[in-house]
Amino acid sequence: MQISSGQHLSFCLNVFALDDLEKIFAVLANECQSIKSQVSEKQPMGLGLWLSAQVADELQDEEKLKSLQVQLTKFDFYVFTLNIFPYGNFHESPVKEKVYYPDWGDQKRLDYTCKAAEILAKLCPDEYGTMSTVPVTFGKELPLEAVDTIRQCSQYLQALESRTGVKIELAFEPEPDCYLETCDEALRFFEELRSQLTKGEMEYLGVCLDTCHSALQYEDPIENLEKYVNAAVKVSKVQISAAPVIMCGSDSDKEILRPFAEPVYLHQTRVKDSEGLVTFYKDLPEALLNGDAGEWRCHFHIPLHFTGNGVLQSTNKDLSRSFFALAQKHCRHFETETYTYFVLPNASESVSDSISQELMWVKERL
């Protein structure tokens, strides 16, 4: 939905298994309609659409793209941003670190991104759209071809704007244990890009600030925003999300997080001891086996409106009105992203009600 002139808020549809166009149509007609009736009944509602590579291929057919446009218009939706982080299956079978591949060293990632940009240019309601993407690769080794592949993508987006009048920005999303993990790593990478790309090519590149991911690094989201702004790095999109937090003093405390150790997604975990030393674990089961006393934070997107339950708390406390005020000065696209709803322990609300509550939680703070 439009929250001010040129600024939009929605949720990311990667919470749903959108394997093909028919599944997108079904979700638009059902869950999305239910959400819209609760949060944007009298005005058009923007969507953060997830397109898998398969669906992006499907939508290269003009008739199928027109059919999507018809469905969006029918239900009073519009698309202003895409999530093109997950390339393939994002539900059911174990995803884990496979979600980061193909990475930016692979031609498949470039082809997928360019196809998605063409689609977004035809769907977005104004002359500006954003797409969030993988943080280059998983791990700390830069793929040999990554910078050149990113350059080719930027050149494609530049040509797309010349051809259509629509500017699409590609937003790299820092995430735990990836090449871009922290704000400082993202800043260093953008300096490297600036040394190899033209100023015009850099105009189409930015970051997606995911507040769950920054919380895993014990980063202050306000400080991150200020760093990006001071370094002239575009904050193309903010994904508003939260992570579970517990203070572990015993093995019984750790057991509170065990239901979050599900097999589909990678749940990187950080444990901060009483002296401030942070131990990194690639996944929650490893942390449960080896982690010691301290503050535990886990990469598991939990509903924003969860206020805490005894030992279990949330990093949503970092998302203050001051954060949102600063974010609105420097970013136009906002998206909630609790994609883990269907593996969330003891979920008591329907997915539509939970997403609606999240959006209302954000609107109250804007």
PDB file of N, CA and C in Angstrom, residues 40-138:
ATOM      1  N   SER A  40      -5.955  -2.756   3.840  1.00  0.00           N
ATOM      2  CA  SER A  40      -5.988  -1.793   2.728  1.00  0.00           C
ATOM      3  C   SER A  40      -7.278  -1.946   1.933  1.00  0.00           C
ATOM      4  N   GLU A  41      -8.388  -2.003   2.653  1.00  0.00           N
ATOM      5  CA  GLU A  41      -9.665  -2.330   2.020  1.00  0.00           C
ATOM      6  C   GLU A  41     -10.088  -1.299   0.978  1.00  0.00           C
ATOM      7  N   LYS A  42      -9.800  -0.026   1.230  1.00  0.00           N
ATOM      8  CA  LYS A  42     -10.338   1.027   0.368  1.00  0.00           C
ATOM      9  C   LYS A  42      -9.308   1.649  -0.574  1.00  0.00           C
ATOM     10  N   GLN A  43      -8.120   1.094  -0.611  1.00  0.00           N
ATOM     11  CA  GLN A  43      -7.120   1.600  -1.549  1.00  0.00           C
ATOM     12  C   GLN A  43      -6.361   0.430  -2.156  1.00  0.00           C
ATOM     13  N   PRO A  44      -5.756   0.626  -3.319  1.00  0.00           N
ATOM     14  CA  PRO A  44      -4.971  -0.448  -3.929  1.00  0.00           C
ATOM     15  C   PRO A  44      -3.871  -0.905  -2.976  1.00  0.00           C
ATOM     16  N   MET A  45      -3.571  -2.188  -3.026  1.00  0.00           N
ATOM     17  CA  MET A  45      -2.545  -2.737  -2.143  1.00  0.00           C
ATOM     18  C   MET A  45      -1.351  -3.209  -2.951  1.00  0.00           C
ATOM     19  N   GLY A  46      -0.178  -2.720  -2.578  1.00  0.00           N
ATOM     20  CA  GLY A  46       1.054  -3.166  -3.215  1.00  0.00           C
ATOM     21  C   GLY A  46       1.468  -4.527  -2.707  1.00  0.00           C
ATOM     22  N   LEU A  47       2.207  -5.247  -3.536  1.00  0.00           N
ATOM     23  CA  LEU A  47       2.690  -6.570  -3.176  1.00  0.00           C
ATOM     24  C   LEU A  47       4.188  -6.661  -3.427  1.00  0.00           C
ATOM     25  N   GLY A  48       4.863  -7.415  -2.570  1.00  0.00           N
ATOM     26  CA  GLY A  48       6.246  -7.796  -2.807  1.00  0.00           C
ATOM     27  C   GLY A  48       6.225  -9.212  -3.357  1.00  0.00           C
ATOM     28  N   LEU A  49       6.334  -9.341  -4.643  1.00  0.00           N
ATOM     29  CA  LEU A  49       6.146 -10.633  -5.307  1.00  0.00           C
ATOM     30  C   LEU A  49       7.453 -11.411  -5.364  1.00  0.00           C
ATOM     31  N   TRP A  50       7.395 -12.678  -4.975  1.00  0.00           N
ATOM     32  CA  TRP A  50       8.535 -13.571  -5.191  1.00  0.00           C
ATOM     33  C   TRP A  50       8.332 -14.298  -6.509  1.00  0.00           C
ATOM     34  N   LEU A  51       9.328 -14.208  -7.370  1.00  0.00           N
ATOM     35  CA  LEU A  51       9.319 -14.943  -8.632  1.00  0.00           C
ATOM     36  C   LEU A  51      10.451 -15.954  -8.622  1.00  0.00           C
ATOM     37  N   SER A  52      10.126 -17.231  -8.697  1.00  0.00           N
ATOM     38  CA  SER A  52      11.168 -18.234  -8.909  1.00  0.00           C
ATOM     39  C   SER A  52      11.638 -18.136 -10.352  1.00  0.00           C
ATOM     40  N   ALA A  53      12.748 -18.780 -10.661  1.00  0.00           N
ATOM     41  CA  ALA A  53      13.240 -18.781 -12.043  1.00  0.00           C
ATOM     42  C   ALA A  53      12.223 -19.426 -12.973  1.00  0.00           C
ATOM     43  N   GLN A  54      11.540 -20.451 -12.485  1.00  0.00           N
ATOM     44  CA  GLN A  54      10.535 -21.126 -13.310  1.00  0.00           C
ATOM     45  C   GLN A  54       9.391 -20.186 -13.668  1.00  0.00           C
ATOM     46  N   VAL A  55       8.912 -19.426 -12.687  1.00  0.00           N
ATOM     47  CA  VAL A  55       7.815 -18.497 -12.949  1.00  0.00           C
ATOM     48  C   VAL A  55       8.296 -17.338 -13.820  1.00  0.00           C
ATOM     49  N   ALA A  56       9.519 -16.888 -13.604  1.00  0.00           N
ATOM     50  CA  ALA A  56      10.066 -15.824 -14.459  1.00  0.00           C
ATOM     51  C   ALA A  56      10.124 -16.280 -15.912  1.00  0.00           C
ATOM     52  N   ASP A  57      10.492 -17.538 -16.124  1.00  0.00           N
ATOM     53  CA  ASP A  57      10.488 -18.094 -17.486  1.00  0.00           C
ATOM     54  C   ASP A  57       9.069 -18.124 -18.048  1.00  0.00           C
ATOM     55  N   GLU A  58       8.135 -18.549 -17.204  1.00  0.00           N
ATOM     56  CA  GLU A  58       6.736 -18.652 -17.623  1.00  0.00           C
ATOM     57  C   GLU A  58       6.202 -17.290 -18.068  1.00  0.00           C
ATOM     58  N   LEU A  59       6.603 -16.240 -17.347  1.00  0.00           N
ATOM     59  CA  LEU A  59       6.078 -14.904 -17.621  1.00  0.00           C
ATOM     60  C   LEU A  59       6.775 -14.202 -18.784  1.00  0.00           C
ATOM     61  N   GLN A  60       7.710 -14.867 -19.427  1.00  0.00           N
ATOM     62  CA  GLN A  60       8.264 -14.314 -20.667  1.00  0.00           C
ATOM     63  C   GLN A  60       7.239 -14.402 -21.792  1.00  0.00           C
ATOM     64  N   ASP A  61       6.249 -15.266 -21.604  1.00  0.00           N
ATOM     65  CA  ASP A  61       5.123 -15.367 -22.535  1.00  0.00           C
ATOM     66  C   ASP A  61       4.210 -14.158 -22.295  1.00  0.00           C
ATOM     67  N   GLU A  62       4.045 -13.313 -23.290  1.00  0.00           N
ATOM     68  CA  GLU A  62       3.279 -12.073 -23.138  1.00  0.00           C
ATOM     69  C   GLU A  62       1.844 -12.331 -22.688  1.00  0.00           C
ATOM     70  N   GLU A  63       1.241 -13.401 -23.184  1.00  0.00           N
ATOM     71  CA  GLU A  63      -0.139 -13.698 -22.805  1.00  0.00           C
ATOM     72  C   GLU A  63      -0.238 -14.056 -21.328  1.00  0.00           C
ATOM     73  N   LYS A  64       0.751 -14.790 -20.833  1.00  0.00           N
ATOM     74  CA  LYS A  64       0.734 -15.149 -19.413  1.00  0.00           C
ATOM     75  C   LYS A  64       0.992 -13.923 -18.541  1.00  0.00           C
ATOM     76  N   LEU A  65       1.863 -13.047 -19.002  1.00  0.00           N
ATOM     77  CA  LEU A  65       2.099 -11.814 -18.256  1.00  0.00           C
ATOM     78  C   LEU A  65       0.839 -10.955 -18.230  1.00  0.00           C
ATOM     79  N   LYS A  66       0.138 -10.892 -19.344  1.00  0.00           N
ATOM     80  CA  LYS A  66      -1.123 -10.149 -19.385  1.00  0.00           C
ATOM     81  C   LYS A  66      -2.144 -10.754 -18.431  1.00  0.00           C
ATOM     82  N   SER A  67      -2.154 -12.080 -18.341  1.00  0.00           N
ATOM     83  CA  SER A  67      -3.104 -12.729 -17.433  1.00  0.00           C
ATOM     84  C   SER A  67      -2.785 -12.386 -15.983  1.00  0.00           C
ATOM     85  N   LEU A  68      -1.503 -12.253 -15.646  1.00  0.00           N
ATOM     86  CA  LEU A  68      -1.133 -11.822 -14.299  1.00  0.00           C
ATOM     87  C   LEU A  68      -1.572 -10.381 -14.067  1.00  0.00           C
ATOM     88  N   GLN A  69      -1.354  -9.522 -15.038  1.00  0.00           N
ATOM     89  CA  GLN A  69      -1.779  -8.127 -14.914  1.00  0.00           C
ATOM     90  C   GLN A  69      -3.288  -8.030 -14.714  1.00  0.00           C
ATOM     91  N   VAL A  70      -4.038  -8.866 -15.418  1.00  0.00           N
ATOM     92  CA  VAL A  70      -5.499  -8.879 -15.287  1.00  0.00           C
ATOM     93  C   VAL A  70      -5.896  -9.269 -13.870  1.00  0.00           C
ATOM     94  N   GLN A  71      -5.249 -10.297 -13.316  1.00  0.00           N
ATOM     95  CA  GLN A  71      -5.582 -10.746 -11.964  1.00  0.00           C
ATOM     96  C   GLN A  71      -5.221  -9.685 -10.928  1.00  0.00           C
ATOM     97  N   LEU A  72      -4.099  -9.040 -11.103  1.00  0.00           N
ATOM     98  CA  LEU A  72      -3.712  -7.976 -10.173  1.00  0.00           C
ATOM     99  C   LEU A  72      -4.732  -6.841 -10.190  1.00  0.00           C
ATOM    100  N   THR A  73      -5.141  -6.441 -11.385  1.00  0.00           N
ATOM    101  CA  THR A  73      -6.127  -5.363 -11.523  1.00  0.00           C
ATOM    102  C   THR A  73      -7.471  -5.780 -10.941  1.00  0.00           C
ATOM    103  N   LYS A  74      -7.859  -7.009 -11.200  1.00  0.00           N
ATOM    104  CA  LYS A  74      -9.148  -7.520 -10.719  1.00  0.00           C
ATOM    105  C   LYS A  74      -9.275  -7.384  -9.207  1.00  0.00           C
ATOM    106  N   PHE A  75      -8.197  -7.683  -8.486  1.00  0.00           N
ATOM    107  CA  PHE A  75      -8.252  -7.675  -7.025  1.00  0.00           C
ATOM    108  C   PHE A  75      -7.670  -6.398  -6.413  1.00  0.00           C
ATOM    109  N   ASP A  76      -7.348  -5.415  -7.263  1.00  0.00           N
ATOM    110  CA  ASP A  76      -6.856  -4.113  -6.811  1.00  0.00           C
ATOM    111  C   ASP A  76      -5.479  -4.210  -6.148  1.00  0.00           C
ATOM    112  N   PHE A  77      -4.606  -4.996  -6.764  1.00  0.00           N
ATOM    113  CA  PHE A  77      -3.224  -5.115  -6.314  1.00  0.00           C
ATOM    114  C   PHE A  77      -2.283  -4.479  -7.330  1.00  0.00           C
ATOM    115  N   TYR A  78      -1.104  -4.139  -6.874  1.00  0.00           N
ATOM    116  CA  TYR A  78      -0.027  -3.737  -7.778  1.00  0.00           C
ATOM    117  C   TYR A  78       1.286  -4.279  -7.218  1.00  0.00           C
ATOM    118  N   VAL A  79       2.274  -4.430  -8.059  1.00  0.00           N
ATOM    119  CA  VAL A  79       3.584  -4.959  -7.656  1.00  0.00           C
ATOM    120  C   VAL A  79       4.617  -3.849  -7.787  1.00  0.00           C
ATOM    121  N   PHE A  80       5.302  -3.537  -6.686  1.00  0.00           N
ATOM    122  CA  PHE A  80       6.322  -2.485  -6.728  1.00  0.00           C
ATOM    123  C   PHE A  80       7.722  -3.024  -6.467  1.00  0.00           C
ATOM    124  N   THR A  81       7.806  -4.240  -5.933  1.00  0.00           N
ATOM    125  CA  THR A  81       9.113  -4.821  -5.639  1.00  0.00           C
ATOM    126  C   THR A  81       9.068  -6.323  -5.833  1.00  0.00           C
ATOM    127  N   LEU A  82      10.215  -6.890  -6.160  1.00  0.00           N
ATOM    128  CA  LEU A  82      10.346  -8.335  -6.314  1.00  0.00           C
ATOM    129  C   LEU A  82      11.385  -8.862  -5.333  1.00  0.00           C
ATOM    130  N   ASN A  83      11.136 -10.066  -4.862  1.00  0.00           N
ATOM    131  CA  ASN A  83      12.162 -10.831  -4.168  1.00  0.00           C
ATOM    132  C   ASN A  83      12.666 -11.868  -5.165  1.00  0.00           C
ATOM    133  N   ILE A  84      13.910 -11.710  -5.608  1.00  0.00           N
ATOM    134  CA  ILE A  84      14.498 -12.701  -6.515  1.00  0.00           C
ATOM    135  C   ILE A  84      15.755 -13.277  -5.869  1.00  0.00           C
ATOM    136  N   PHE A  85      15.655 -13.497  -4.569  1.00  0.00           N
ATOM    137  CA  PHE A  85      16.710 -14.158  -3.798  1.00  0.00           C
ATOM    138  C   PHE A  85      16.638 -15.668  -4.038  1.00  0.00           C
ATOM    139  N   PRO A  86      15.540 -16.337  -3.656  1.00  0.00           N
ATOM    140  CA  PRO A  86      15.460 -17.780  -3.929  1.00  0.00           C
ATOM    141  C   PRO A  86      15.216 -18.032  -5.422  1.00  0.00           C
ATOM    142  N   TYR A  87      16.091 -18.790  -6.032  1.00  0.00           N
ATOM    143  CA  TYR A  87      16.023 -19.090  -7.467  1.00  0.00           C
ATOM    144  C   TYR A  87      15.010 -20.198  -7.747  1.00  0.00           C
ATOM    145  N   GLY A  88      15.000 -21.198  -6.889  1.00  0.00           N
ATOM    146  CA  GLY A  88      14.147 -22.366  -7.123  1.00  0.00           C
ATOM    147  C   GLY A  88      13.214 -22.636  -5.966  1.00  0.00           C
ATOM    148  N   ASN A  89      12.989 -23.902  -5.667  1.00  0.00           N
ATOM    149  CA  ASN A  89      12.072 -24.314  -4.614  1.00  0.00           C
ATOM    150  C   ASN A  89      12.461 -23.681  -3.277  1.00  0.00           C
ATOM    151  N   PHE A  90      11.497 -23.045  -2.629  1.00  0.00           N
ATOM    152  CA  PHE A  90      11.767 -22.373  -1.359  1.00  0.00           C
ATOM    153  C   PHE A  90      10.926 -22.946  -0.230  1.00  0.00           C
ATOM    154  N   HIS A  91      10.285 -24.063  -0.467  1.00  0.00           N
ATOM    155  CA  HIS A  91       9.410 -24.662   0.534  1.00  0.00           C
ATOM    156  C   HIS A  91       9.497 -26.184   0.459  1.00  0.00           C
ATOM    157  N   GLU A  92       9.060 -26.824   1.519  1.00  0.00           N
ATOM    158  CA  GLU A  92       8.907 -28.278   1.626  1.00  0.00           C
ATOM    159  C   GLU A  92      10.237 -29.018   1.742  1.00  0.00           C
ATOM    160  N   SER A  93      10.957 -29.216   0.648  1.00  0.00           N
ATOM    161  CA  SER A  93      12.207 -29.967   0.740  1.00  0.00           C
ATOM    162  C   SER A  93      13.269 -29.111   1.411  1.00  0.00           C
ATOM    163  N   PRO A  94      14.308 -29.724   2.007  1.00  0.00           N
ATOM    164  CA  PRO A  94      15.358 -28.920   2.642  1.00  0.00           C
ATOM    165  C   PRO A  94      15.964 -27.909   1.674  1.00  0.00           C
ATOM    166  N   VAL A  95      15.971 -26.647   2.090  1.00  0.00           N
ATOM    167  CA  VAL A  95      16.530 -25.567   1.282  1.00  0.00           C
ATOM    168  C   VAL A  95      17.947 -25.263   1.766  1.00  0.00           C
ATOM    169  N   LYS A  96      18.058 -24.967   3.081  1.00  0.00           N
ATOM    170  CA  LYS A  96      19.346 -24.675   3.704  1.00  0.00           C
ATOM    171  C   LYS A  96      20.193 -23.746   2.825  1.00  0.00           C
ATOM    172  N   GLU A  97      21.502 -24.050   2.649  1.00  0.00           N
ATOM    173  CA  GLU A  97      22.382 -23.142   1.907  1.00  0.00           C
ATOM    174  C   GLU A  97      22.153 -23.157   0.408  1.00  0.00           C
ATOM    175  N   LYS A  98      21.306 -24.076  -0.081  1.00  0.00           N
ATOM    176  CA  LYS A  98      20.993 -24.087  -1.516  1.00  0.00           C
ATOM    177  C   LYS A  98      20.304 -22.802  -1.953  1.00  0.00           C
ATOM    178  N   VAL A  99      19.707 -22.070  -0.996  1.00  0.00           N
ATOM    179  CA  VAL A  99      18.994 -20.840  -1.348  1.00  0.00           C
ATOM    180  C   VAL A  99      19.926 -19.785  -1.944  1.00  0.00           C
ATOM    181  N   TYR A 100      21.220 -19.888  -1.681  1.00  0.00           N
ATOM    182  CA  TYR A 100      22.167 -18.876  -2.155  1.00  0.00           C
ATOM    183  C   TYR A 100      22.694 -19.156  -3.564  1.00  0.00           C
ATOM    184  N   TYR A 101      22.235 -20.244  -4.158  1.00  0.00           N
ATOM    185  CA  TYR A 101      22.733 -20.635  -5.485  1.00  0.00           C
ATOM    186  C   TYR A 101      21.598 -20.740  -6.495  1.00  0.00           C
ATOM    187  N   PRO A 102      21.876 -20.484  -7.787  1.00  0.00           N
ATOM    188  CA  PRO A 102      23.136 -19.983  -8.319  1.00  0.00           C
ATOM    189  C   PRO A 102      23.469 -18.597  -7.759  1.00  0.00           C
ATOM    190  N   ASP A 103      24.765 -18.365  -7.563  1.00  0.00           N
ATOM    191  CA  ASP A 103      25.198 -17.091  -6.988  1.00  0.00           C
ATOM    192  C   ASP A 103      25.596 -16.122  -8.104  1.00  0.00           C
ATOM    193  N   TRP A 104      26.208 -15.002  -7.709  1.00  0.00           N
ATOM    194  CA  TRP A 104      26.526 -13.977  -8.713  1.00  0.00           C
ATOM    195  C   TRP A 104      27.771 -14.291  -9.537  1.00  0.00           C
ATOM    196  N   GLY A 105      28.323 -15.464  -9.340  1.00  0.00           N
ATOM    197  CA  GLY A 105      29.372 -15.921 -10.234  1.00  0.00           C
ATOM    198  C   GLY A 105      28.844 -16.784 -11.357  1.00  0.00           C
ATOM    199  N   ASP A 106      27.528 -16.956 -11.399  1.00  0.00           N
ATOM    200  CA  ASP A 106      26.887 -17.895 -12.323  1.00  0.00           C
ATOM    201  C   ASP A 106      26.000 -17.140 -13.318  1.00  0.00           C
ATOM    202  N   GLN A 107      26.124 -17.476 -14.580  1.00  0.00           N
ATOM    203  CA  GLN A 107      25.314 -16.852 -15.634  1.00  0.00           C
ATOM    204  C   GLN A 107      23.820 -17.042 -15.388  1.00  0.00           C
ATOM    205  N   LYS A 108      23.446 -18.137 -14.737  1.00  0.00           N
ATOM    206  CA  LYS A 108      22.026 -18.390 -14.465  1.00  0.00           C
ATOM    207  C   LYS A 108      21.432 -17.291 -13.585  1.00  0.00           C
ATOM    208  N   ARG A 109      22.213 -16.800 -12.627  1.00  0.00           N
ATOM    209  CA  ARG A 109      21.719 -15.723 -11.760  1.00  0.00           C
ATOM    210  C   ARG A 109      21.487 -14.453 -12.570  1.00  0.00           C
ATOM    211  N   LEU A 110      22.379 -14.160 -13.491  1.00  0.00           N
ATOM    212  CA  LEU A 110      22.227 -12.979 -14.340  1.00  0.00           C
ATOM    213  C   LEU A 110      20.993 -13.102 -15.226  1.00  0.00           C
ATOM    214  N   ASP A 111      20.827 -14.238 -15.879  1.00  0.00           N
ATOM    215  CA  ASP A 111      19.687 -14.429 -16.778  1.00  0.00           C
ATOM    216  C   ASP A 111      18.366 -14.297 -16.025  1.00  0.00           C
ATOM    217  N   TYR A 112      18.289 -14.927 -14.873  1.00  0.00           N
ATOM    218  CA  TYR A 112      17.093 -14.882 -14.022  1.00  0.00           C
ATOM    219  C   TYR A 112      16.775 -13.443 -13.619  1.00  0.00           C
ATOM    220  N   THR A 113      17.790 -12.702 -13.211  1.00  0.00           N
ATOM    221  CA  THR A 113      17.598 -11.325 -12.755  1.00  0.00           C
ATOM    222  C   THR A 113      17.117 -10.424 -13.881  1.00  0.00           C
ATOM    223  N   CYS A 114      17.685 -10.593 -15.059  1.00  0.00           N
ATOM    224  CA  CYS A 114      17.282  -9.761 -16.200  1.00  0.00           C
ATOM    225  C   CYS A 114      15.843 -10.060 -16.615  1.00  0.00           C
ATOM    226  N   LYS A 115      15.456 -11.327 -16.588  1.00  0.00           N
ATOM    227  CA  LYS A 115      14.069 -11.682 -16.910  1.00  0.00           C
ATOM    228  C   LYS A 115      13.110 -11.071 -15.892  1.00  0.00           C
ATOM    229  N   ALA A 116      13.483 -11.144 -14.617  1.00  0.00           N
ATOM    230  CA  ALA A 116      12.634 -10.576 -13.568  1.00  0.00           C
ATOM    231  C   ALA A 116      12.499  -9.066 -13.730  1.00  0.00           C
ATOM    232  N   ALA A 117      13.579  -8.403 -14.102  1.00  0.00           N
ATOM    233  CA  ALA A 117      13.537  -6.951 -14.298  1.00  0.00           C
ATOM    234  C   ALA A 117      12.576  -6.570 -15.414  1.00  0.00           C
ATOM    235  N   GLU A 118      12.579  -7.330 -16.486  1.00  0.00           N
ATOM    236  CA  GLU A 118      11.646  -7.078 -17.594  1.00  0.00           C
ATOM    237  C   GLU A 118      10.202  -7.182 -17.111  1.00  0.00           C
ATOM    238  N   ILE A 119       9.938  -8.175 -16.275  1.00  0.00           N
ATOM    239  CA  ILE A 119       8.586  -8.374 -15.751  1.00  0.00           C
ATOM    240  C   ILE A 119       8.187  -7.212 -14.846  1.00  0.00           C
ATOM    241  N   LEU A 120       9.076  -6.844 -13.926  1.00  0.00           N
ATOM    242  CA  LEU A 120       8.759  -5.768 -12.985  1.00  0.00           C
ATOM    243  C   LEU A 120       8.536  -4.446 -13.707  1.00  0.00           C
ATOM    244  N   ALA A 121       9.301  -4.197 -14.748  1.00  0.00           N
ATOM    245  CA  ALA A 121       9.141  -2.945 -15.502  1.00  0.00           C
ATOM    246  C   ALA A 121       7.738  -2.819 -16.080  1.00  0.00           C
ATOM    247  N   LYS A 122       7.091  -3.950 -16.344  1.00  0.00           N
ATOM    248  CA  LYS A 122       5.736  -3.934 -16.899  1.00  0.00           C
ATOM    249  C   LYS A 122       4.657  -3.974 -15.820  1.00  0.00           C
ATOM    250  N   LEU A 123       5.051  -4.325 -14.589  1.00  0.00           N
ATOM    251  CA  LEU A 123       4.064  -4.447 -13.516  1.00  0.00           C
ATOM    252  C   LEU A 123       4.022  -3.245 -12.583  1.00  0.00           C
ATOM    253  N   CYS A 124       5.165  -2.602 -12.333  1.00  0.00           N
ATOM    254  CA  CYS A 124       5.182  -1.572 -11.287  1.00  0.00           C
ATOM    255  C   CYS A 124       4.386  -0.340 -11.726  1.00  0.00           C
ATOM    256  N   PRO A 125       3.707   0.304 -10.775  1.00  0.00           N
ATOM    257  CA  PRO A 125       2.753   1.365 -11.106  1.00  0.00           C
ATOM    258  C   PRO A 125       3.392   2.707 -11.438  1.00  0.00           C
ATOM    259  N   ASP A 126       4.627   2.903 -11.045  1.00  0.00           N
ATOM    260  CA  ASP A 126       5.304   4.152 -11.379  1.00  0.00           C
ATOM    261  C   ASP A 126       6.595   3.820 -12.121  1.00  0.00           C
ATOM    262  N   GLU A 127       7.509   4.726 -12.151  1.00  0.00           N
ATOM    263  CA  GLU A 127       8.718   4.534 -12.959  1.00  0.00           C
ATOM    264  C   GLU A 127       9.902   4.094 -12.115  1.00  0.00           C
ATOM    265  N   TYR A 128       9.613   3.344 -11.041  1.00  0.00           N
ATOM    266  CA  TYR A 128      10.674   2.902 -10.137  1.00  0.00           C
ATOM    267  C   TYR A 128      10.285   1.581  -9.500  1.00  0.00           C
ATOM    268  N   GLY A 129      11.187   0.609  -9.540  1.00  0.00           N
ATOM    269  CA  GLY A 129      10.967  -0.681  -8.901  1.00  0.00           C
ATOM    270  C   GLY A 129      12.259  -1.188  -8.291  1.00  0.00           C
ATOM    271  N   THR A 130      12.137  -2.143  -7.367  1.00  0.00           N
ATOM    272  CA  THR A 130      13.319  -2.712  -6.717  1.00  0.00           C
ATOM    273  C   THR A 130      13.247  -4.229  -6.724  1.00  0.00           C
ATOM    274  N   MET A 131      14.423  -4.854  -6.684  1.00  0.00           N
ATOM    275  CA  MET A 131      14.513  -6.312  -6.628  1.00  0.00           C
ATOM    276  C   MET A 131      15.610  -6.676  -5.624  1.00  0.00           C
ATOM    277  N   SER A 132      15.283  -7.472  -4.613  1.00  0.00           N
ATOM    278  CA  SER A 132      16.299  -7.924  -3.660  1.00  0.00           C
ATOM    279  C   SER A 132      16.895  -9.240  -4.139  1.00  0.00           C
ATOM    280  N   THR A 133      18.207  -9.384  -3.916  1.00  0.00           N
ATOM    281  CA  THR A 133      18.937 -10.535  -4.431  1.00  0.00           C
ATOM    282  C   THR A 133      19.908 -11.079  -3.387  1.00  0.00           C
ATOM    283  N   VAL A 134      20.531 -12.203  -3.717  1.00  0.00           N
ATOM    284  CA  VAL A 134      21.456 -12.862  -2.798  1.00  0.00           C
ATOM    285  C   VAL A 134      22.666 -11.970  -2.490  1.00  0.00           C
ATOM    286  N   PRO A 135      23.274 -12.171  -1.304  1.00  0.00           N
ATOM    287  CA  PRO A 135      24.438 -11.364  -0.901  1.00  0.00           C
ATOM    288  C   PRO A 135      25.725 -11.843  -1.579  1.00  0.00           C
ATOM    289  N   VAL A 136      25.678 -11.916  -2.883  1.00  0.00           N
ATOM    290  CA  VAL A 136      26.751 -12.332  -3.797  1.00  0.00           C
ATOM    291  C   VAL A 136      26.908 -13.843  -3.797  1.00  0.00           C
ATOM    292  N   THR A 137      27.243 -14.429  -2.632  1.00  0.00           N
ATOM    293  CA  THR A 137      27.388 -15.877  -2.537  1.00  0.00           C
ATOM    294  C   THR A 137      27.384 -16.277  -1.072  1.00  0.00           C
ATOM    295  N   PHE A 138      27.340 -17.573  -0.826  1.00  0.00           N
ATOM    296  CA  PHE A 138      27.454 -18.110   0.532  1.00  0.00           C
ATOM    297  C   PHE A 138      28.936 -18.296   0.845  1.00  0.00           C
TER     298      PHE A 138
END
